[in-house]
PDB file of C-alpha atoms in Angstrom:
ATOM      1  CA  ALA A  20      10.509  25.662   4.418  1.00  0.00           C
ATOM      2  CA  THR A  21      13.696  22.595   5.324  1.00  0.00           C
ATOM      3  CA  ALA A  22      11.950  19.299   3.728  1.00  0.00           C
ATOM      4  CA  GLY A  23      13.832  17.530   1.479  1.00  0.00           C
ATOM      5  CA  ARG A  24      12.245  15.333  -1.903  1.00  0.00           C
ATOM      6  CA  LEU A  25      12.898  12.637  -3.534  1.00  0.00           C
ATOM      7  CA  ARG A  26      10.699  11.673  -7.311  1.00  0.00           C
ATOM      8  CA  ARG A  27      10.742   7.952  -7.978  1.00  0.00           C
ATOM      9  CA  THR A  28       9.141   6.412 -11.657  1.00  0.00           C
ATOM     10  CA  LEU A  29       9.130   2.593 -11.641  1.00  0.00           C
ATOM     11  CA  PRO A  30       9.592   1.261 -15.704  1.00  0.00           C
ATOM     12  CA  ALA A  31       6.064   0.542 -17.533  1.00  0.00           C
ATOM     13  CA  GLU A  32       7.080  -2.782 -18.267  1.00  0.00           C
ATOM     14  CA  VAL A  33       7.066  -3.142 -14.423  1.00  0.00           C
ATOM     15  CA  THR A  34       3.920  -0.489 -13.814  1.00  0.00           C
ATOM     16  CA  GLY A  35       1.443  -2.652 -16.005  1.00  0.00           C
ATOM     17  CA  HIS A  36       2.162  -5.871 -13.869  1.00  0.00           C
ATOM     18  CA  LEU A  37       1.892  -4.475 -11.198  1.00  0.00           C
ATOM     19  CA  LEU A  38      -1.857  -2.369 -12.095  1.00  0.00           C
ATOM     20  CA  THR A  39      -2.563  -6.050 -12.854  1.00  0.00           C
ATOM     21  CA  THR A  40      -0.979  -9.078 -12.702  1.00  0.00           C
ATOM     22  CA  ALA A  41       0.020  -8.620  -8.892  1.00  0.00           C
ATOM     23  CA  PRO A  42      -3.451  -7.701  -7.247  1.00  0.00           C
ATOM     24  CA  ALA A  43      -5.347 -10.815  -9.463  1.00  0.00           C
ATOM     25  CA  VAL A  44      -3.677 -13.184  -8.271  1.00  0.00           C
ATOM     26  CA  VAL A  45      -4.394 -13.217  -4.658  1.00  0.00           C
ATOM     27  CA  GLY A  46      -7.803 -11.173  -5.112  1.00  0.00           C
ATOM     28  CA  ALA A  47      -5.818  -7.686  -3.802  1.00  0.00           C
ATOM     29  CA  GLY A  48      -6.071  -4.280  -4.768  1.00  0.00           C
ATOM     30  CA  VAL A  49      -3.387  -2.217  -6.046  1.00  0.00           C
ATOM     31  CA  ASP A  50      -2.942  -0.777  -2.894  1.00  0.00           C
ATOM     32  CA  ASP A  51      -2.622  -4.309  -1.376  1.00  0.00           C
ATOM     33  CA  VAL A  52       1.037  -5.042  -3.297  1.00  0.00           C
ATOM     34  CA  LEU A  53       2.463  -0.964  -2.563  1.00  0.00           C
ATOM     35  CA  LEU A  54       2.313  -1.779   0.990  1.00  0.00           C
ATOM     36  CA  ALA A  55       3.442  -5.026   0.934  1.00  0.00           C
ATOM     37  CA  GLY A  56       6.629  -3.741  -1.197  1.00  0.00           C
ATOM     38  CA  LEU A  57       6.439  -1.153   1.607  1.00  0.00           C
ATOM     39  CA  ALA A  58       6.429  -3.849   4.390  1.00  0.00           C
ATOM     40  CA  LEU A  59       9.732  -5.522   2.469  1.00  0.00           C
ATOM     41  CA  ALA A  60      11.615  -2.643   1.956  1.00  0.00           C
ATOM     42  CA  GLU A  61      11.776  -1.573   5.226  1.00  0.00           C
ATOM     43  CA  ALA A  62      12.517  -5.240   6.893  1.00  0.00           C
ATOM     44  CA  ARG A  63      15.446  -5.194   4.850  1.00  0.00           C
ATOM     45  CA  ARG A  64      16.156  -1.906   6.091  1.00  0.00           C
ATOM     46  CA  ARG A  65      16.197  -3.095   8.693  1.00  0.00           C
ATOM     47  CA  ARG A  66      17.234  -6.622   7.360  1.00  0.00           C
ATOM     48  CA  ASN A  67      15.266  -8.340  10.714  1.00  0.00           C
ATOM     49  CA  PRO A  68      12.179 -10.593   8.296  1.00  0.00           C
ATOM     50  CA  HIS A  69      10.174  -9.655  12.008  1.00  0.00           C
ATOM     51  CA  THR A  70      10.238  -6.222  12.227  1.00  0.00           C
ATOM     52  CA  ALA A  71       7.122  -4.746  11.785  1.00  0.00           C
ATOM     53  CA  VAL A  72       6.371  -0.693  10.528  1.00  0.00           C
ATOM     54  CA  LEU A  73       3.648   1.344  11.078  1.00  0.00           C
ATOM     55  CA  ILE A  74       2.681   3.537   7.659  1.00  0.00           C
ATOM     56  CA  ASP A  75      -0.304   5.684   7.968  1.00  0.00           C
ATOM     57  CA  VAL A  76      -2.541   5.086   5.885  1.00  0.00           C
ATOM     58  CA  GLU A  77      -4.413   7.886   3.623  1.00  0.00           C
ATOM     59  CA  SER A  78      -7.439   7.239   0.984  1.00  0.00           C
ATOM     60  CA  HIS A  79      -9.815   9.245  -0.365  1.00  0.00           C
ATOM     61  CA  GLY A  80     -12.328   7.817   1.946  1.00  0.00           C
ATOM     62  CA  ARG A  81     -15.407   7.835  -0.198  1.00  0.00           C
ATOM     63  CA  GLU A  82     -15.744   4.739   0.366  1.00  0.00           C
ATOM     64  CA  ARG A  83     -19.482   3.078   1.041  1.00  0.00           C
ATOM     65  CA  ASP A  84     -19.485   0.983   4.258  1.00  0.00           C
ATOM     66  CA  GLY A  85     -23.381   1.013   3.657  1.00  0.00           C
ATOM     67  CA  ALA A  86     -24.759   3.436   5.596  1.00  0.00           C
ATOM     68  CA  MET A  87     -23.706   6.702   3.779  1.00  0.00           C
ATOM     69  CA  ASP A  88     -24.836   8.064   0.835  1.00  0.00           C
ATOM     70  CA  LEU A  89     -22.354  10.098  -0.576  1.00  0.00           C
ATOM     71  CA  SER A  90     -23.977  10.561  -4.325  1.00  0.00           C
ATOM     72  CA  ARG A  91     -25.217  14.589  -3.016  1.00  0.00           C
ATOM     73  CA  THR A  92     -20.995  14.952  -2.385  1.00  0.00           C
ATOM     74  CA  THR A  93     -18.356  16.244  -3.807  1.00  0.00           C
ATOM     75  CA  GLY A  94     -14.900  17.057  -2.693  1.00  0.00           C
ATOM     76  CA  TRP A  95     -12.077  14.670  -1.923  1.00  0.00           C
ATOM     77  CA  PHE A  96     -12.344  13.714   1.961  1.00  0.00           C
ATOM     78  CA  THR A  97      -9.708  12.646   3.169  1.00  0.00           C
ATOM     79  CA  ALA A  98      -9.393   9.099   5.394  1.00  0.00           C
ATOM     80  CA  LEU A  99      -6.164   8.237   7.915  1.00  0.00           C
ATOM     81  CA  TYR A 100      -5.498   5.641  10.187  1.00  0.00           C
ATOM     82  CA  PRO A 101      -2.586   3.800  10.997  1.00  0.00           C
ATOM     83  CA  VAL A 102      -1.343  -0.059  10.157  1.00  0.00           C
ATOM     84  CA  LEU A 103       1.205  -1.933  11.289  1.00  0.00           C
ATOM     85  CA  LEU A 104       2.654  -4.200   8.631  1.00  0.00           C
ATOM     86  CA  ASP A 105       5.274  -7.482   9.055  1.00  0.00           C
ATOM     87  CA  THR A 106       6.708 -10.169   6.075  1.00  0.00           C
ATOM     88  CA  ALA A 107       5.579 -12.906   8.253  1.00  0.00           C
ATOM     89  CA  GLY A 108       9.192 -13.590   9.240  1.00  0.00           C
ATOM     90  CA  VAL A 109       9.928 -15.361   5.223  1.00  0.00           C
ATOM     91  CA  ASP A 110      13.092 -15.339   3.585  1.00  0.00           C
ATOM     92  CA  LEU A 111      13.933 -11.648   2.886  1.00  0.00           C
ATOM     93  CA  ASP A 112      16.721 -12.551   0.330  1.00  0.00           C
ATOM     94  CA  GLU A 113      13.559 -15.484  -1.161  1.00  0.00           C
ATOM     95  CA  ALA A 114      11.188 -12.331  -1.522  1.00  0.00           C
ATOM     96  CA  LEU A 115      13.475 -10.427  -3.149  1.00  0.00           C
ATOM     97  CA  ALA A 116      14.300 -12.860  -6.295  1.00  0.00           C
ATOM     98  CA  GLY A 117      10.766 -13.084  -6.583  1.00  0.00           C
ATOM     99  CA  GLY A 118      10.064 -16.380  -4.534  1.00  0.00           C
ATOM    100  CA  HIS A 119       6.728 -18.024  -3.070  1.00  0.00           C
ATOM    101  CA  ALA A 120       8.259 -15.863  -0.110  1.00  0.00           C
ATOM    102  CA  ALA A 121       7.127 -13.128  -2.591  1.00  0.00           C
ATOM    103  CA  GLY A 122       3.682 -14.518  -2.411  1.00  0.00           C
ATOM    104  CA  THR A 123       3.558 -15.563   1.297  1.00  0.00           C
ATOM    105  CA  VAL A 124       4.665 -11.800   1.738  1.00  0.00           C
ATOM    106  CA  LEU A 125       1.402 -10.697  -0.700  1.00  0.00           C
ATOM    107  CA  LYS A 126      -1.306 -12.272   1.226  1.00  0.00           C
ATOM    108  CA  HIS A 127      -0.014 -11.973   4.361  1.00  0.00           C
ATOM    109  CA  VAL A 128      -0.151  -8.069   3.867  1.00  0.00           C
ATOM    110  CA  LYS A 129      -3.720  -8.433   2.501  1.00  0.00           C
ATOM    111  CA  GLU A 130      -4.902  -9.727   5.477  1.00  0.00           C
ATOM    112  CA  GLN A 131      -3.554  -7.826   8.102  1.00  0.00           C
ATOM    113  CA  LEU A 132      -5.671  -4.775   5.415  1.00  0.00           C
ATOM    114  CA  ARG A 133      -8.564  -6.710   5.347  1.00  0.00           C
ATOM    115  CA  ALA A 134      -8.332  -6.562   9.163  1.00  0.00           C
ATOM    116  CA  VAL A 135      -9.088  -2.885   9.271  1.00  0.00           C
ATOM    117  CA  PRO A 136     -12.017  -1.594  10.374  1.00  0.00           C
ATOM    118  CA  ALA A 137     -14.023  -0.235   7.460  1.00  0.00           C
ATOM    119  CA  GLN A 138     -11.417   0.798   5.615  1.00  0.00           C
ATOM    120  CA  GLY A 139     -10.094   2.946   8.443  1.00  0.00           C
ATOM    121  CA  LEU A 140     -13.104   4.953   8.183  1.00  0.00           C
ATOM    122  CA  GLY A 141     -14.420   6.229  11.807  1.00  0.00           C
ATOM    123  CA  TYR A 142     -10.452   5.792  13.505  1.00  0.00           C
ATOM    124  CA  GLY A 143     -10.114   9.653  13.354  1.00  0.00           C
ATOM    125  CA  LEU A 144     -13.264  10.014  14.779  1.00  0.00           C
ATOM    126  CA  LEU A 145     -12.440   7.244  18.243  1.00  0.00           C
ATOM    127  CA  ARG A 146      -8.612   8.402  18.332  1.00  0.00           C
ATOM    128  CA  HIS A 147      -9.351  12.537  18.872  1.00  0.00           C
ATOM    129  CA  LEU A 148     -13.511  13.433  18.298  1.00  0.00           C
ATOM    130  CA  ASN A 149     -14.820  11.428  20.761  1.00  0.00           C
ATOM    131  CA  PRO A 150     -13.548  11.529  24.970  1.00  0.00           C
ATOM    132  CA  GLU A 151     -15.004   7.783  25.550  1.00  0.00           C
ATOM    133  CA  THR A 152     -12.969   6.244  23.545  1.00  0.00           C
ATOM    134  CA  ALA A 153      -9.571   8.352  22.904  1.00  0.00           C
ATOM    135  CA  ALA A 154      -8.139   7.995  26.534  1.00  0.00           C
ATOM    136  CA  ALA A 155      -7.181   5.106  25.327  1.00  0.00           C
ATOM    137  CA  PHE A 156      -4.832   5.857  22.686  1.00  0.00           C
ATOM    138  CA  ASP A 157      -2.994   7.578  24.863  1.00  0.00           C
ATOM    139  CA  GLY A 158       0.826   7.024  25.077  1.00  0.00           C
ATOM    140  CA  LEU A 159       0.917   4.880  21.851  1.00  0.00           C
ATOM    141  CA  ARG A 160       3.670   5.671  19.447  1.00  0.00           C
ATOM    142  CA  THR A 161       2.042   7.892  15.422  1.00  0.00           C
ATOM    143  CA  ALA A 162       4.152   6.567  11.928  1.00  0.00           C
ATOM    144  CA  GLY A 163       6.770   7.950  11.084  1.00  0.00           C
ATOM    145  CA  ILE A 164       5.203   6.890   7.895  1.00  0.00           C
ATOM    146  CA  GLY A 165       2.458   8.669   5.710  1.00  0.00           C
ATOM    147  CA  PHE A 166       1.317   6.855   2.473  1.00  0.00           C
ATOM    148  CA  ASN A 167      -0.960   7.849  -0.037  1.00  0.00           C
ATOM    149  CA  TYR A 168      -2.205   6.370  -3.300  1.00  0.00           C
ATOM    150  CA  LEU A 169      -3.603   8.543  -5.355  1.00  0.00           C
ATOM    151  CA  GLY A 170      -4.495   6.076  -8.306  1.00  0.00           C
ATOM    152  CA  ARG A 171      -4.332   6.446 -11.930  1.00  0.00           C
ATOM    153  CA  PHE A 172      -4.635  10.235 -13.756  1.00  0.00           C
ATOM    154  CA  VAL A 173      -5.767   9.325 -17.178  1.00  0.00           C
ATOM    155  CA  ALA A 174      -5.009  12.331 -19.526  1.00  0.00           C
ATOM    156  CA  GLY A 175      -7.990  13.168 -22.067  1.00  0.00           C
ATOM    157  CA  GLU A 176     -10.695  12.178 -19.857  1.00  0.00           C
ATOM    158  CA  THR A 177     -14.254  13.217 -20.547  1.00  0.00           C
ATOM    159  CA  GLY A 178     -16.980  13.404 -18.558  1.00  0.00           C
ATOM    160  CA  ASP A 179     -18.482  15.274 -15.507  1.00  0.00           C
ATOM    161  CA  TRP A 180     -14.554  15.342 -14.076  1.00  0.00           C
ATOM    162  CA  SER A 181     -11.761  15.077 -14.959  1.00  0.00           C
ATOM    163  CA  VAL A 182      -7.867  16.318 -14.568  1.00  0.00           C
ATOM    164  CA  ALA A 183      -7.338  19.995 -15.897  1.00  0.00           C
ATOM    165  CA  ALA A 184      -5.129  21.418 -18.578  1.00  0.00           C
ATOM    166  CA  GLY A 185      -2.558  24.200 -18.249  1.00  0.00           C
ATOM    167  CA  ALA A 186      -5.097  25.251 -14.815  1.00  0.00           C
ATOM    168  CA  PRO A 187      -3.424  27.438 -12.387  1.00  0.00           C
ATOM    169  CA  ARG A 188      -2.306  25.570  -9.347  1.00  0.00           C
ATOM    170  CA  PRO A 189      -1.848  26.377  -5.674  1.00  0.00           C
ATOM    171  CA  GLU A 190       1.605  27.835  -3.978  1.00  0.00           C
ATOM    172  CA  GLY A 191       1.571  24.030  -1.771  1.00  0.00           C
ATOM    173  CA  GLU A 192       1.585  24.751   2.094  1.00  0.00           C
ATOM    174  CA  ASP A 193       2.889  27.675   4.627  1.00  0.00           C
ATOM    175  CA  PRO A 194       6.729  27.317   4.686  1.00  0.00           C
ATOM    176  CA  ALA A 195       5.922  26.961   8.419  1.00  0.00           C
ATOM    177  CA  THR A 196       3.797  23.428   8.266  1.00  0.00           C
ATOM    178  CA  PRO A 197       5.377  20.617  10.763  1.00  0.00           C
ATOM    179  CA  LEU A 198       5.900  18.098   9.006  1.00  0.00           C
ATOM    180  CA  ALA A 199       3.555  15.316  10.072  1.00  0.00           C
ATOM    181  CA  HIS A 200       5.425  12.147   9.503  1.00  0.00           C
ATOM    182  CA  ALA A 201       9.238  11.464   8.989  1.00  0.00           C
ATOM    183  CA  VAL A 202       8.550  10.709   5.729  1.00  0.00           C
ATOM    184  CA  GLU A 203       5.984  10.857   2.944  1.00  0.00           C
ATOM    185  CA  ILE A 204       5.216   8.681   0.007  1.00  0.00           C
ATOM    186  CA  ASN A 205       2.372   9.899  -2.643  1.00  0.00           C
ATOM    187  CA  ALA A 206       2.536   7.277  -5.194  1.00  0.00           C
ATOM    188  CA  TYR A 207       0.172   7.266  -8.440  1.00  0.00           C
ATOM    189  CA  VAL A 208       0.303   6.473 -11.968  1.00  0.00           C
ATOM    190  CA  GLU A 209       0.333   8.751 -15.308  1.00  0.00           C
ATOM    191  CA  GLU A 210       0.452   7.443 -18.478  1.00  0.00           C
ATOM    192  CA  SER A 211       3.253   7.524 -20.928  1.00  0.00           C
ATOM    193  CA  ALA A 212       4.168   6.600 -24.397  1.00  0.00           C
ATOM    194  CA  GLU A 213       4.961   4.407 -23.510  1.00  0.00           C
ATOM    195  CA  GLY A 214       2.067   2.852 -21.655  1.00  0.00           C
ATOM    196  CA  PRO A 215       1.591   3.889 -17.084  1.00  0.00           C
ATOM    197  CA  ARG A 216       3.925   4.047 -15.511  1.00  0.00           C
ATOM    198  CA  LEU A 217       4.072   4.612 -11.589  1.00  0.00           C
ATOM    199  CA  GLY A 218       4.990   7.466  -9.892  1.00  0.00           C
ATOM    200  CA  ALA A 219       6.367   8.369  -6.351  1.00  0.00           C
ATOM    201  CA  THR A 220       7.261  11.498  -4.066  1.00  0.00           C
ATOM    202  CA  TRP A 221       9.558  10.874  -1.506  1.00  0.00           C
ATOM    203  CA  THR A 222       9.225  14.527   1.404  1.00  0.00           C
ATOM    204  CA  TYR A 223      11.091  13.535   4.360  1.00  0.00           C
ATOM    205  CA  ALA A 224      12.808  15.395   7.255  1.00  0.00           C
ATOM    206  CA  PRO A 225      16.434  16.191   6.998  1.00  0.00           C
ATOM    207  CA  GLY A 226      16.566  16.248  10.958  1.00  0.00           C
ATOM    208  CA  VAL A 227      15.732  12.706  11.359  1.00  0.00           C
ATOM    209  CA  LEU A 228      16.978  10.808   7.752  1.00  0.00           C
ATOM    210  CA  THR A 229      19.190  11.672   5.225  1.00  0.00           C
ATOM    211  CA  GLU A 230      19.163  12.137   1.174  1.00  0.00           C
ATOM    212  CA  ASP A 231      20.585   8.451   1.123  1.00  0.00           C
ATOM    213  CA  GLU A 232      18.938   7.089   3.643  1.00  0.00           C
ATOM    214  CA  VAL A 233      15.161   8.194   1.576  1.00  0.00           C
ATOM    215  CA  ALA A 234      16.641   7.354  -1.144  1.00  0.00           C
ATOM    216  CA  ALA A 235      18.025   3.730  -0.892  1.00  0.00           C
ATOM    217  CA  LEU A 236      14.405   3.551   0.907  1.00  0.00           C
ATOM    218  CA  ALA A 237      12.621   4.237  -2.139  1.00  0.00           C
ATOM    219  CA  ASP A 238      14.572   2.272  -4.000  1.00  0.00           C
ATOM    220  CA  GLY A 239      14.543  -0.934  -1.937  1.00  0.00           C
ATOM    221  CA  TRP A 240      10.286  -0.383  -2.080  1.00  0.00           C
ATOM    222  CA  PHE A 241      10.731  -0.399  -5.568  1.00  0.00           C
ATOM    223  CA  GLU A 242      12.860  -3.755  -6.261  1.00  0.00           C
ATOM    224  CA  ALA A 243      10.634  -4.952  -4.175  1.00  0.00           C
ATOM    225  CA  LEU A 244       7.668  -3.847  -5.890  1.00  0.00           C
ATOM    226  CA  THR A 245       9.489  -5.081  -8.838  1.00  0.00           C
ATOM    227  CA  ALA A 246       9.701  -8.614  -6.678  1.00  0.00           C
ATOM    228  CA  LEU A 247       6.402  -8.760  -6.201  1.00  0.00           C
ATOM    229  CA  THR A 248       5.505  -8.708  -9.913  1.00  0.00           C
ATOM    230  CA  GLU A 249       8.335 -10.461 -10.740  1.00  0.00           C
ATOM    231  CA  HIS A 250       6.160 -13.354  -8.667  1.00  0.00           C
ATOM    232  CA  ALA A 251       2.675 -12.969  -9.638  1.00  0.00           C
ATOM    233  CA  GLN A 252       3.386 -13.953 -13.061  1.00  0.00           C
ATOM    234  CA  ARG A 253       4.862 -17.797 -12.171  1.00  0.00           C
ATOM    235  CA  PRO A 254       2.496 -20.476 -13.121  1.00  0.00           C
ATOM    236  CA  ASP A 255       2.989 -21.588  -8.899  1.00  0.00           C
ATOM    237  CA  ALA A 256       1.806 -17.799  -7.708  1.00  0.00           C
ATOM    238  CA  GLY A 257      -1.861 -16.655  -6.241  1.00  0.00           C
ATOM    239  CA  GLY A 258      -4.398 -18.218  -4.380  1.00  0.00           C
ATOM    240  CA  LEU A 259      -6.769 -17.894  -1.807  1.00  0.00           C
ATOM    241  CA  THR A 260      -6.794 -16.137   1.348  1.00  0.00           C
ATOM    242  CA  PRO A 261      -9.049 -16.649   4.579  1.00  0.00           C
ATOM    243  CA  THR A 262     -10.929 -13.480   4.023  1.00  0.00           C
ATOM    244  CA  ASP A 263     -12.176 -15.046   0.243  1.00  0.00           C
ATOM    245  CA  VAL A 264     -13.243 -18.068   2.345  1.00  0.00           C
ATOM    246  CA  GLY A 265     -14.991 -15.856   5.251  1.00  0.00           C
ATOM    247  CA  LEU A 266     -17.747 -18.311   5.815  1.00  0.00           C
ATOM    248  CA  ILE A 267     -15.133 -20.561   8.380  1.00  0.00           C
ATOM    249  CA  GLU A 268     -12.591 -20.025   9.996  1.00  0.00           C
ATOM    250  CA  ILE A 269      -9.243 -21.281   8.384  1.00  0.00           C
ATOM    251  CA  THR A 270      -5.632 -20.882   8.257  1.00  0.00           C
ATOM    252  CA  GLN A 271      -3.174 -19.921   5.723  1.00  0.00           C
ATOM    253  CA  SER A 272      -1.892 -22.864   5.606  1.00  0.00           C
ATOM    254  CA  GLU A 273      -4.259 -24.572   5.464  1.00  0.00           C
ATOM    255  CA  ILE A 274      -5.887 -23.267   2.042  1.00  0.00           C
ATOM    256  CA  GLU A 275      -2.204 -24.167   1.349  1.00  0.00           C
ATOM    257  CA  GLU A 276      -3.039 -27.463   2.238  1.00  0.00           C
ATOM    258  CA  PHE A 277      -6.176 -28.343  -0.068  1.00  0.00           C
ATOM    259  CA  GLU A 278      -5.011 -25.719  -3.589  1.00  0.00           C
ATOM    260  CA  ASP A 279      -2.125 -28.340  -2.715  1.00  0.00           C
ATOM    261  CA  GLU A 280      -4.106 -31.939  -2.852  1.00  0.00           C
ATOM    262  CA  LEU A 281      -6.685 -30.432  -5.103  1.00  0.00           C
ATOM    263  CA  ALA A 282      -4.052 -29.706  -8.025  1.00  0.00           C
ATOM    264  CA  SER A 283      -2.876 -32.515  -7.860  1.00  0.00           C
ATOM    265  CA  ASP A 284      -6.542 -34.209  -7.628  1.00  0.00           C
ATOM    266  CA  TRP A 285      -6.206 -31.984 -11.533  1.00  0.00           C
ATOM    267  CA  GLU A 286      -3.665 -32.986 -13.018  1.00  0.00           C
ATOM    268  CA  ILE A 287      -3.732 -34.630 -15.962  1.00  0.00           C
TER     269      ILE A 287
END
């Protein structure tokens, strides 16, 4: 009942590159870019390029791992799992200016997220429901930030499922329900006359963070996302990461050395 809320909307011209250019240059997803921006914003807030932030990532839980047949199911299978993200110790000023360091952060966070087994499916079973594994989690800290990217909502969709316009909405949570995190971010993309725009609702515990502190983090996140999209438009942006070449063991620096050598060989 005492939770505070802030809402921010990213301009359409930035959102367009966020949805297309930025993920494409490194073979990532939109959520990879969003989380890279959040890690960068938190590192800047703490003024420490080596800081790591623990985030609970929520997803719809319908990712397929080859073992489950979900074709006869409906509904939202919420999956929640923690990720520990950092910015690889880059120069934060360079990253936030859209320089080479921004690309380093994006590649680094992409690889950290790819290291999560089965996209987080099964984490709740391991930590809460299986007594043989739950004990290993005793004493571990929990995330102070919750993050959920809800995807893109397009008005006027047709088909078996579409957004219900003008339908009555439930009242929401019971006022006595405790917040799961000190800060919770629900991000989504909505259509506008200018094009798609990223929106985000920040729900926070005012006893832990002030409105000014949350506003600074929210604005810093959008600044970081803008820097990532600006970097992605540079001609030297992008490249492979180790999970793109999984048949051999190779580091990011080795990949970039090969890319530099091949680029000079291909110059005309």
